[in-house]
PDB file of C-alpha atoms in Angstrom:
ATOM      1  CA  GLN A   1      75.532 -10.797 -35.102  1.00  0.00           C
ATOM      2  CA  VAL A   2      76.620  -8.610 -37.524  1.00  0.00           C
ATOM      3  CA  GLN A   3      77.995  -5.287 -35.724  1.00  0.00           C
ATOM      4  CA  LEU A   4      80.226  -2.267 -36.081  1.00  0.00           C
ATOM      5  CA  VAL A   5      81.840  -0.342 -33.584  1.00  0.00           C
ATOM      6  CA  GLN A   6      83.559   2.702 -33.713  1.00  0.00           C
ATOM      7  CA  SER A   7      85.880   4.506 -31.446  1.00  0.00           C
ATOM      8  CA  GLY A   8      85.102   6.574 -28.961  1.00  0.00           C
ATOM      9  CA  SER A   9      84.550  10.997 -28.773  1.00  0.00           C
ATOM     10  CA  GLU A  10      87.535  13.204 -30.301  1.00  0.00           C
ATOM     11  CA  LEU A  11      88.189  16.077 -29.219  1.00  0.00           C
ATOM     12  CA  LYS A  12      90.820  18.180 -31.588  1.00  0.00           C
ATOM     13  CA  LYS A  13      92.994  21.281 -32.185  1.00  0.00           C
ATOM     14  CA  PRO A  14      92.070  22.675 -35.434  1.00  0.00           C
ATOM     15  CA  GLY A  15      95.027  21.527 -37.223  1.00  0.00           C
ATOM     16  CA  ALA A  16      95.784  18.559 -36.066  1.00  0.00           C
ATOM     17  CA  SER A  17      94.378  15.295 -37.233  1.00  0.00           C
ATOM     18  CA  VAL A  18      91.965  12.248 -36.462  1.00  0.00           C
ATOM     19  CA  LYS A  19      91.718   9.056 -37.257  1.00  0.00           C
ATOM     20  CA  VAL A  20      88.131   7.351 -36.738  1.00  0.00           C
ATOM     21  CA  SER A  21      88.082   3.620 -36.262  1.00  0.00           C
ATOM     22  CA  CYS A  22      85.331   0.815 -37.160  1.00  0.00           C
ATOM     23  CA  LYS A  23      85.283  -2.497 -36.032  1.00  0.00           C
ATOM     24  CA  ALA A  24      83.032  -5.138 -38.061  1.00  0.00           C
ATOM     25  CA  SER A  25      82.312  -8.499 -36.911  1.00  0.00           C
ATOM     26  CA  GLY A  26      79.861 -11.127 -37.082  1.00  0.00           C
ATOM     27  CA  TYR A  27      79.943 -11.538 -40.903  1.00  0.00           C
ATOM     28  CA  THR A  28      83.494 -11.898 -43.626  1.00  0.00           C
ATOM     29  CA  PHE A  29      84.637  -7.802 -43.857  1.00  0.00           C
ATOM     30  CA  THR A  30      86.282  -8.478 -47.174  1.00  0.00           C
ATOM     31  CA  SER A  31      82.974  -9.869 -48.413  1.00  0.00           C
ATOM     32  CA  TYR A  32      81.424  -6.115 -47.728  1.00  0.00           C
ATOM     33  CA  ALA A  33      82.818  -2.781 -49.029  1.00  0.00           C
ATOM     34  CA  MET A  34      82.257  -0.176 -46.205  1.00  0.00           C
ATOM     35  CA  ASN A  35      81.101   3.068 -46.810  1.00  0.00           C
ATOM     36  CA  TRP A  36      81.456   6.349 -44.592  1.00  0.00           C
ATOM     37  CA  VAL A  37      78.548   9.139 -43.416  1.00  0.00           C
ATOM     38  CA  ARG A  38      78.938  12.582 -42.166  1.00  0.00           C
ATOM     39  CA  GLN A  39      76.428  13.898 -40.230  1.00  0.00           C
ATOM     40  CA  ALA A  40      76.912  17.902 -38.917  1.00  0.00           C
ATOM     41  CA  PRO A  41      75.154  19.304 -35.572  1.00  0.00           C
ATOM     42  CA  GLY A  42      71.965  19.268 -36.468  1.00  0.00           C
ATOM     43  CA  GLN A  43      72.324  18.090 -40.411  1.00  0.00           C
ATOM     44  CA  GLY A  44      71.311  15.415 -42.396  1.00  0.00           C
ATOM     45  CA  LEU A  45      73.255  13.153 -43.776  1.00  0.00           C
ATOM     46  CA  GLU A  46      76.267  13.315 -46.168  1.00  0.00           C
ATOM     47  CA  TRP A  47      77.968  10.510 -47.832  1.00  0.00           C
ATOM     48  CA  MET A  48      81.742  10.897 -48.102  1.00  0.00           C
ATOM     49  CA  GLY A  49      82.542   7.824 -49.907  1.00  0.00           C
ATOM     50  CA  TRP A  50      83.724   4.268 -50.124  1.00  0.00           C
ATOM     51  CA  ILE A  51      86.141   1.749 -50.308  1.00  0.00           C
ATOM     52  CA  ASN A  52      86.476  -1.858 -51.226  1.00  0.00           C
ATOM     53  CA  THR A  53      87.593  -4.406 -48.675  1.00  0.00           C
ATOM     54  CA  ASN A  54      88.853  -6.812 -50.674  1.00  0.00           C
ATOM     55  CA  THR A  55      91.104  -4.217 -52.743  1.00  0.00           C
ATOM     56  CA  GLY A  56      91.635  -1.321 -50.499  1.00  0.00           C
ATOM     57  CA  ASN A  57      91.183   0.711 -53.096  1.00  0.00           C
ATOM     58  CA  PRO A  58      89.166   3.792 -51.887  1.00  0.00           C
ATOM     59  CA  THR A  59      86.677   5.934 -53.670  1.00  0.00           C
ATOM     60  CA  TYR A  60      86.171   9.942 -52.183  1.00  0.00           C
ATOM     61  CA  ALA A  61      82.960  11.689 -52.736  1.00  0.00           C
ATOM     62  CA  GLN A  62      82.742  15.651 -54.199  1.00  0.00           C
ATOM     63  CA  GLY A  63      83.819  17.337 -51.235  1.00  0.00           C
ATOM     64  CA  PHE A  64      85.986  14.643 -49.184  1.00  0.00           C
ATOM     65  CA  THR A  65      89.125  15.011 -51.764  1.00  0.00           C
ATOM     66  CA  GLY A  66      92.514  15.539 -50.080  1.00  0.00           C
ATOM     67  CA  ARG A  67      92.369  15.753 -46.690  1.00  0.00           C
ATOM     68  CA  PHE A  68      90.243  12.220 -46.084  1.00  0.00           C
ATOM     69  CA  VAL A  69      91.743   8.859 -46.098  1.00  0.00           C
ATOM     70  CA  PHE A  70      90.138   5.682 -46.138  1.00  0.00           C
ATOM     71  CA  SER A  71      92.221   2.482 -45.253  1.00  0.00           C
ATOM     72  CA  LEU A  72      91.539  -0.750 -43.407  1.00  0.00           C
ATOM     73  CA  ASP A  73      93.357  -3.731 -41.171  1.00  0.00           C
ATOM     74  CA  THR A  74      91.906  -6.721 -42.946  1.00  0.00           C
ATOM     75  CA  SER A  75      93.857  -8.391 -40.370  1.00  0.00           C
ATOM     76  CA  VAL A  76      91.653  -7.029 -37.309  1.00  0.00           C
ATOM     77  CA  SER A  77      88.417  -6.153 -39.652  1.00  0.00           C
ATOM     78  CA  THR A  78      88.620  -2.700 -39.297  1.00  0.00           C
ATOM     79  CA  ALA A  79      87.775   0.424 -41.301  1.00  0.00           C
ATOM     80  CA  TYR A  80      89.454   3.776 -40.997  1.00  0.00           C
ATOM     81  CA  LEU A  81      88.635   7.305 -41.473  1.00  0.00           C
ATOM     82  CA  GLN A  82      91.704   9.890 -41.042  1.00  0.00           C
ATOM     83  CA  ILE A  83      91.339  13.379 -41.354  1.00  0.00           C
ATOM     84  CA  SER A  84      93.889  16.225 -41.857  1.00  0.00           C
ATOM     85  CA  SER A  85      94.286  19.581 -41.122  1.00  0.00           C
ATOM     86  CA  LEU A  86      91.013  20.007 -39.101  1.00  0.00           C
ATOM     87  CA  LYS A  87      88.607  22.557 -39.040  1.00  0.00           C
ATOM     88  CA  ALA A  88      86.102  23.708 -36.941  1.00  0.00           C
ATOM     89  CA  GLU A  89      83.756  23.229 -39.816  1.00  0.00           C
ATOM     90  CA  ASP A  90      84.762  19.486 -39.922  1.00  0.00           C
ATOM     91  CA  THR A  91      83.315  19.479 -36.719  1.00  0.00           C
ATOM     92  CA  ALA A  92      80.419  16.158 -36.842  1.00  0.00           C
ATOM     93  CA  VAL A  93      78.956  12.507 -35.635  1.00  0.00           C
ATOM     94  CA  TYR A  94      80.927   9.979 -38.443  1.00  0.00           C
ATOM     95  CA  TYR A  95      79.292   6.895 -39.223  1.00  0.00           C
ATOM     96  CA  CYS A  96      80.480   3.848 -40.841  1.00  0.00           C
ATOM     97  CA  ALA A  97      78.227   1.343 -42.167  1.00  0.00           C
ATOM     98  CA  ARG A  98      78.668  -1.519 -44.464  1.00  0.00           C
ATOM     99  CA  VAL A  99      76.815  -1.671 -48.002  1.00  0.00           C
ATOM    100  CA  VAL A 100      74.624  -4.774 -48.858  1.00  0.00           C
ATOM    101  CA  TYR A 101      74.290  -5.435 -52.140  1.00  0.00           C
ATOM    102  CA  SER A 102      71.742  -7.904 -54.185  1.00  0.00           C
ATOM    103  CA  SER A 103      70.427  -7.512 -57.819  1.00  0.00           C
ATOM    104  CA  SER A 104      72.022  -4.429 -59.054  1.00  0.00           C
ATOM    105  CA  SER A 105      70.639  -2.302 -55.847  1.00  0.00           C
ATOM    106  CA  GLY A 106      72.942  -1.677 -52.216  1.00  0.00           C
ATOM    107  CA  TRP A 107      72.338  -0.624 -48.588  1.00  0.00           C
ATOM    108  CA  PHE A 108      73.540   0.497 -45.731  1.00  0.00           C
ATOM    109  CA  ASP A 109      73.399  -2.150 -43.237  1.00  0.00           C
ATOM    110  CA  PRO A 110      73.820  -2.403 -40.467  1.00  0.00           C
ATOM    111  CA  TRP A 111      75.855   1.475 -39.737  1.00  0.00           C
ATOM    112  CA  GLY A 112      78.604   1.947 -36.849  1.00  0.00           C
ATOM    113  CA  GLN A 113      77.280   3.718 -33.399  1.00  0.00           C
ATOM    114  CA  GLY A 114      79.241   6.735 -35.094  1.00  0.00           C
ATOM    115  CA  THR A 115      82.274   8.683 -33.510  1.00  0.00           C
ATOM    116  CA  LEU A 116      81.602  12.441 -32.829  1.00  0.00           C
ATOM    117  CA  VAL A 117      84.920  14.346 -33.497  1.00  0.00           C
ATOM    118  CA  THR A 118      84.630  17.815 -32.562  1.00  0.00           C
ATOM    119  CA  VAL A 119      87.463  20.801 -33.543  1.00  0.00           C
ATOM    120  CA  SER A 120      88.028  23.358 -31.735  1.00  0.00           C
ATOM    121  CA  SER A 121      90.322  25.756 -30.293  1.00  0.00           C
TER     122      SER A 121
ATOM    123  CA  GLN B   1      73.696  19.937 -51.217  1.00  0.00           C
ATOM    124  CA  SER B   2      71.731  17.038 -50.473  1.00  0.00           C
ATOM    125  CA  VAL B   3      70.040  16.890 -54.377  1.00  0.00           C
ATOM    126  CA  LEU B   4      66.611  14.506 -52.778  1.00  0.00           C
ATOM    127  CA  THR B   5      63.855  16.609 -51.721  1.00  0.00           C
ATOM    128  CA  GLN B   6      61.757  15.804 -48.982  1.00  0.00           C
ATOM    129  CA  PRO B   7      59.843  17.803 -47.020  1.00  0.00           C
ATOM    130  CA  PRO B   8      61.269  18.747 -43.673  1.00  0.00           C
ATOM    131  CA  SER B   9      58.691  17.826 -41.397  1.00  0.00           C
ATOM    132  CA  ALA B  10      55.482  15.800 -40.702  1.00  0.00           C
ATOM    133  CA  SER B  11      53.298  15.211 -37.944  1.00  0.00           C
ATOM    134  CA  GLY B  12      50.482  13.108 -36.862  1.00  0.00           C
ATOM    135  CA  THR B  13      47.971  11.398 -33.484  1.00  0.00           C
ATOM    136  CA  PRO B  14      48.835   8.147 -33.106  1.00  0.00           C
ATOM    137  CA  GLY B  15      47.334   5.748 -35.304  1.00  0.00           C
ATOM    138  CA  GLN B  16      46.886   8.099 -37.765  1.00  0.00           C
ATOM    139  CA  ARG B  17      48.490   7.651 -41.190  1.00  0.00           C
ATOM    140  CA  VAL B  18      51.970   9.664 -42.755  1.00  0.00           C
ATOM    141  CA  THR B  19      53.420   9.914 -46.058  1.00  0.00           C
ATOM    142  CA  ILE B  20      56.680  11.093 -46.543  1.00  0.00           C
ATOM    143  CA  SER B  21      57.826  12.188 -50.394  1.00  0.00           C
ATOM    144  CA  CYS B  22      61.128  11.803 -51.658  1.00  0.00           C
ATOM    145  CA  SER B  23      61.558  13.915 -54.631  1.00  0.00           C
ATOM    146  CA  GLY B  24      64.718  13.747 -57.284  1.00  0.00           C
ATOM    147  CA  SER B  25      65.664  13.271 -60.859  1.00  0.00           C
ATOM    148  CA  SER B  26      65.976  10.901 -63.448  1.00  0.00           C
ATOM    149  CA  SER B  27      69.501  10.097 -62.805  1.00  0.00           C
ATOM    150  CA  ASN B  28      69.203   9.434 -59.138  1.00  0.00           C
ATOM    151  CA  ILE B  29      65.555   8.086 -57.965  1.00  0.00           C
ATOM    152  CA  GLY B  30      64.540   8.105 -61.969  1.00  0.00           C
ATOM    153  CA  SER B  31      67.085   4.809 -62.759  1.00  0.00           C
ATOM    154  CA  ASN B  32      68.292   3.144 -58.775  1.00  0.00           C
ATOM    155  CA  THR B  33      66.688   1.858 -56.570  1.00  0.00           C
ATOM    156  CA  VAL B  34      65.271   4.165 -53.169  1.00  0.00           C
ATOM    157  CA  ASN B  35      66.338   2.972 -49.569  1.00  0.00           C
ATOM    158  CA  TRP B  36      64.963   4.220 -46.435  1.00  0.00           C
ATOM    159  CA  TYR B  37      66.651   4.794 -43.243  1.00  0.00           C
ATOM    160  CA  GLN B  38      64.814   5.790 -40.167  1.00  0.00           C
ATOM    161  CA  GLN B  39      67.453   7.824 -37.004  1.00  0.00           C
ATOM    162  CA  LEU B  40      65.890   8.162 -34.060  1.00  0.00           C
ATOM    163  CA  PRO B  41      66.868  10.482 -31.193  1.00  0.00           C
ATOM    164  CA  GLY B  42      70.951  10.526 -30.126  1.00  0.00           C
ATOM    165  CA  THR B  43      70.980   7.364 -32.378  1.00  0.00           C
ATOM    166  CA  ALA B  44      72.957   6.112 -35.900  1.00  0.00           C
ATOM    167  CA  PRO B  45      70.325   5.805 -39.061  1.00  0.00           C
ATOM    168  CA  LYS B  46      68.746   2.488 -39.467  1.00  0.00           C
ATOM    169  CA  LEU B  47      67.606   0.397 -42.604  1.00  0.00           C
ATOM    170  CA  LEU B  48      63.810   1.170 -43.014  1.00  0.00           C
ATOM    171  CA  ILE B  49      63.387   0.286 -46.276  1.00  0.00           C
ATOM    172  CA  TYR B  50      65.399  -1.545 -49.138  1.00  0.00           C
ATOM    173  CA  SER B  51      65.044  -1.212 -52.790  1.00  0.00           C
ATOM    174  CA  ASN B  52      62.755   0.863 -52.961  1.00  0.00           C
ATOM    175  CA  ASN B  53      59.783  -1.574 -51.115  1.00  0.00           C
ATOM    176  CA  GLN B  54      61.433  -3.758 -49.082  1.00  0.00           C
ATOM    177  CA  ARG B  55      61.321  -4.032 -45.381  1.00  0.00           C
ATOM    178  CA  PRO B  56      64.333  -5.947 -43.443  1.00  0.00           C
ATOM    179  CA  SER B  57      63.514  -8.956 -40.949  1.00  0.00           C
ATOM    180  CA  GLY B  58      62.231  -6.687 -37.564  1.00  0.00           C
ATOM    181  CA  VAL B  59      60.543  -4.005 -39.354  1.00  0.00           C
ATOM    182  CA  PRO B  60      57.256  -3.348 -38.747  1.00  0.00           C
ATOM    183  CA  ASP B  61      54.484  -3.671 -41.741  1.00  0.00           C
ATOM    184  CA  ARG B  62      53.160  -0.268 -40.862  1.00  0.00           C
ATOM    185  CA  PHE B  63      55.935   0.608 -42.629  1.00  0.00           C
ATOM    186  CA  SER B  64      56.022   1.081 -46.347  1.00  0.00           C
ATOM    187  CA  GLY B  65      57.941   2.054 -49.573  1.00  0.00           C
ATOM    188  CA  SER B  66      56.624   3.028 -52.578  1.00  0.00           C
ATOM    189  CA  LYS B  67      58.545   4.220 -56.022  1.00  0.00           C
ATOM    190  CA  SER B  68      57.101   6.234 -59.313  1.00  0.00           C
ATOM    191  CA  GLY B  69      59.015   7.751 -62.023  1.00  0.00           C
ATOM    192  CA  THR B  70      61.748  10.273 -60.480  1.00  0.00           C
ATOM    193  CA  SER B  71      59.857  10.656 -56.666  1.00  0.00           C
ATOM    194  CA  ALA B  72      59.690   8.238 -53.884  1.00  0.00           C
ATOM    195  CA  SER B  73      57.332   7.487 -50.621  1.00  0.00           C
ATOM    196  CA  LEU B  74      57.086   6.166 -47.438  1.00  0.00           C
ATOM    197  CA  ALA B  75      53.867   5.379 -45.871  1.00  0.00           C
ATOM    198  CA  ILE B  76      54.186   4.778 -42.157  1.00  0.00           C
ATOM    199  CA  SER B  77      50.513   3.796 -41.708  1.00  0.00           C
ATOM    200  CA  GLY B  78      49.045   3.438 -37.223  1.00  0.00           C
ATOM    201  CA  LEU B  79      51.333   5.662 -36.268  1.00  0.00           C
ATOM    202  CA  GLN B  80      53.622   4.955 -32.726  1.00  0.00           C
ATOM    203  CA  SER B  81      54.526   7.756 -30.331  1.00  0.00           C
ATOM    204  CA  GLU B  82      58.197   5.739 -31.029  1.00  0.00           C
ATOM    205  CA  ASP B  83      58.215   6.277 -34.729  1.00  0.00           C
ATOM    206  CA  GLU B  84      59.630  10.118 -34.015  1.00  0.00           C
ATOM    207  CA  ALA B  85      62.493  10.326 -35.414  1.00  0.00           C
ATOM    208  CA  ASP B  86      64.196  11.570 -38.310  1.00  0.00           C
ATOM    209  CA  TYR B  87      63.946   9.997 -42.042  1.00  0.00           C
ATOM    210  CA  TYR B  88      65.930  10.162 -45.091  1.00  0.00           C
ATOM    211  CA  CYS B  89      65.959   8.763 -48.448  1.00  0.00           C
ATOM    212  CA  ALA B  90      68.653   7.652 -50.357  1.00  0.00           C
ATOM    213  CA  ALA B  91      69.646   6.465 -54.081  1.00  0.00           C
ATOM    214  CA  TRP B  92      72.777   6.374 -55.779  1.00  0.00           C
ATOM    215  CA  ASP B  93      73.131   9.096 -59.127  1.00  0.00           C
ATOM    216  CA  ASP B  94      74.544   8.572 -61.850  1.00  0.00           C
ATOM    217  CA  SER B  95      75.468  11.933 -63.020  1.00  0.00           C
ATOM    218  CA  LEU B  96      77.381  12.628 -59.466  1.00  0.00           C
ATOM    219  CA  ASN B  97      78.504   8.716 -59.791  1.00  0.00           C
ATOM    220  CA  GLY B  98      77.364   8.645 -55.917  1.00  0.00           C
ATOM    221  CA  LEU B  99      75.759   7.973 -52.844  1.00  0.00           C
ATOM    222  CA  VAL B 100      72.862  10.600 -52.934  1.00  0.00           C
ATOM    223  CA  PHE B 101      70.782  11.394 -49.296  1.00  0.00           C
ATOM    224  CA  GLY B 102      67.539  13.138 -48.996  1.00  0.00           C
ATOM    225  CA  THR B 103      67.091  16.344 -46.814  1.00  0.00           C
ATOM    226  CA  GLY B 104      65.377  14.665 -44.101  1.00  0.00           C
ATOM    227  CA  THR B 105      62.287  14.858 -42.517  1.00  0.00           C
ATOM    228  CA  LYS B 106      61.275  15.108 -38.577  1.00  0.00           C
ATOM    229  CA  VAL B 107      58.058  13.148 -37.877  1.00  0.00           C
ATOM    230  CA  THR B 108      56.155  14.276 -34.509  1.00  0.00           C
ATOM    231  CA  VAL B 109      53.906  12.403 -32.780  1.00  0.00           C
ATOM    232  CA  LEU B 110      51.266  14.518 -31.489  1.00  0.00           C
TER     233      LEU B 110
END
């Protein structure tokens, strides 16, 4: 079955970096773009952007430029989110989600289980 | 900040019908399709409705979606205890050139 499995929780100090992985299985990885979504504690969902799994070209949403980097390793069907210069406000659960397109419409299905990144000194 | 507005909460007794609204603008809901996601407590979001009113395989038919103008709605008929969750609408925004989520609605089964 189609599945996205993310790496485990991370506890980092302010100023450090973190790399979250999202391993896809059950489908051709390069046939579907991958998106990233952030959810701060007790808050709603926030779209971070997406990466073209064919070309590796990333697109970042407003507010997620500079410290956030999307990357791929297509040999292992895995997408990555790296966040540098971590701040306390980066504490959140980060989700990857495959986007499915049909007739000019797109939707996220499935989602990864989420990775909690906690930034604390 | 979210540009799609949802009521923060909705509730009903088992068997009742609950409706959640999602209000947007001409650049998002008015121009593009709406999807709905269900997030059960402590879990990842799950696709509930796509392309305004389509149910993925496995989603009970008590869930339905609709869209009119710059607003969309999710209806849950025959409310069940397992429907207690947060619900989010989402649509592409042509002005922002990005995806926007709704503010989210917490559904409580009384």
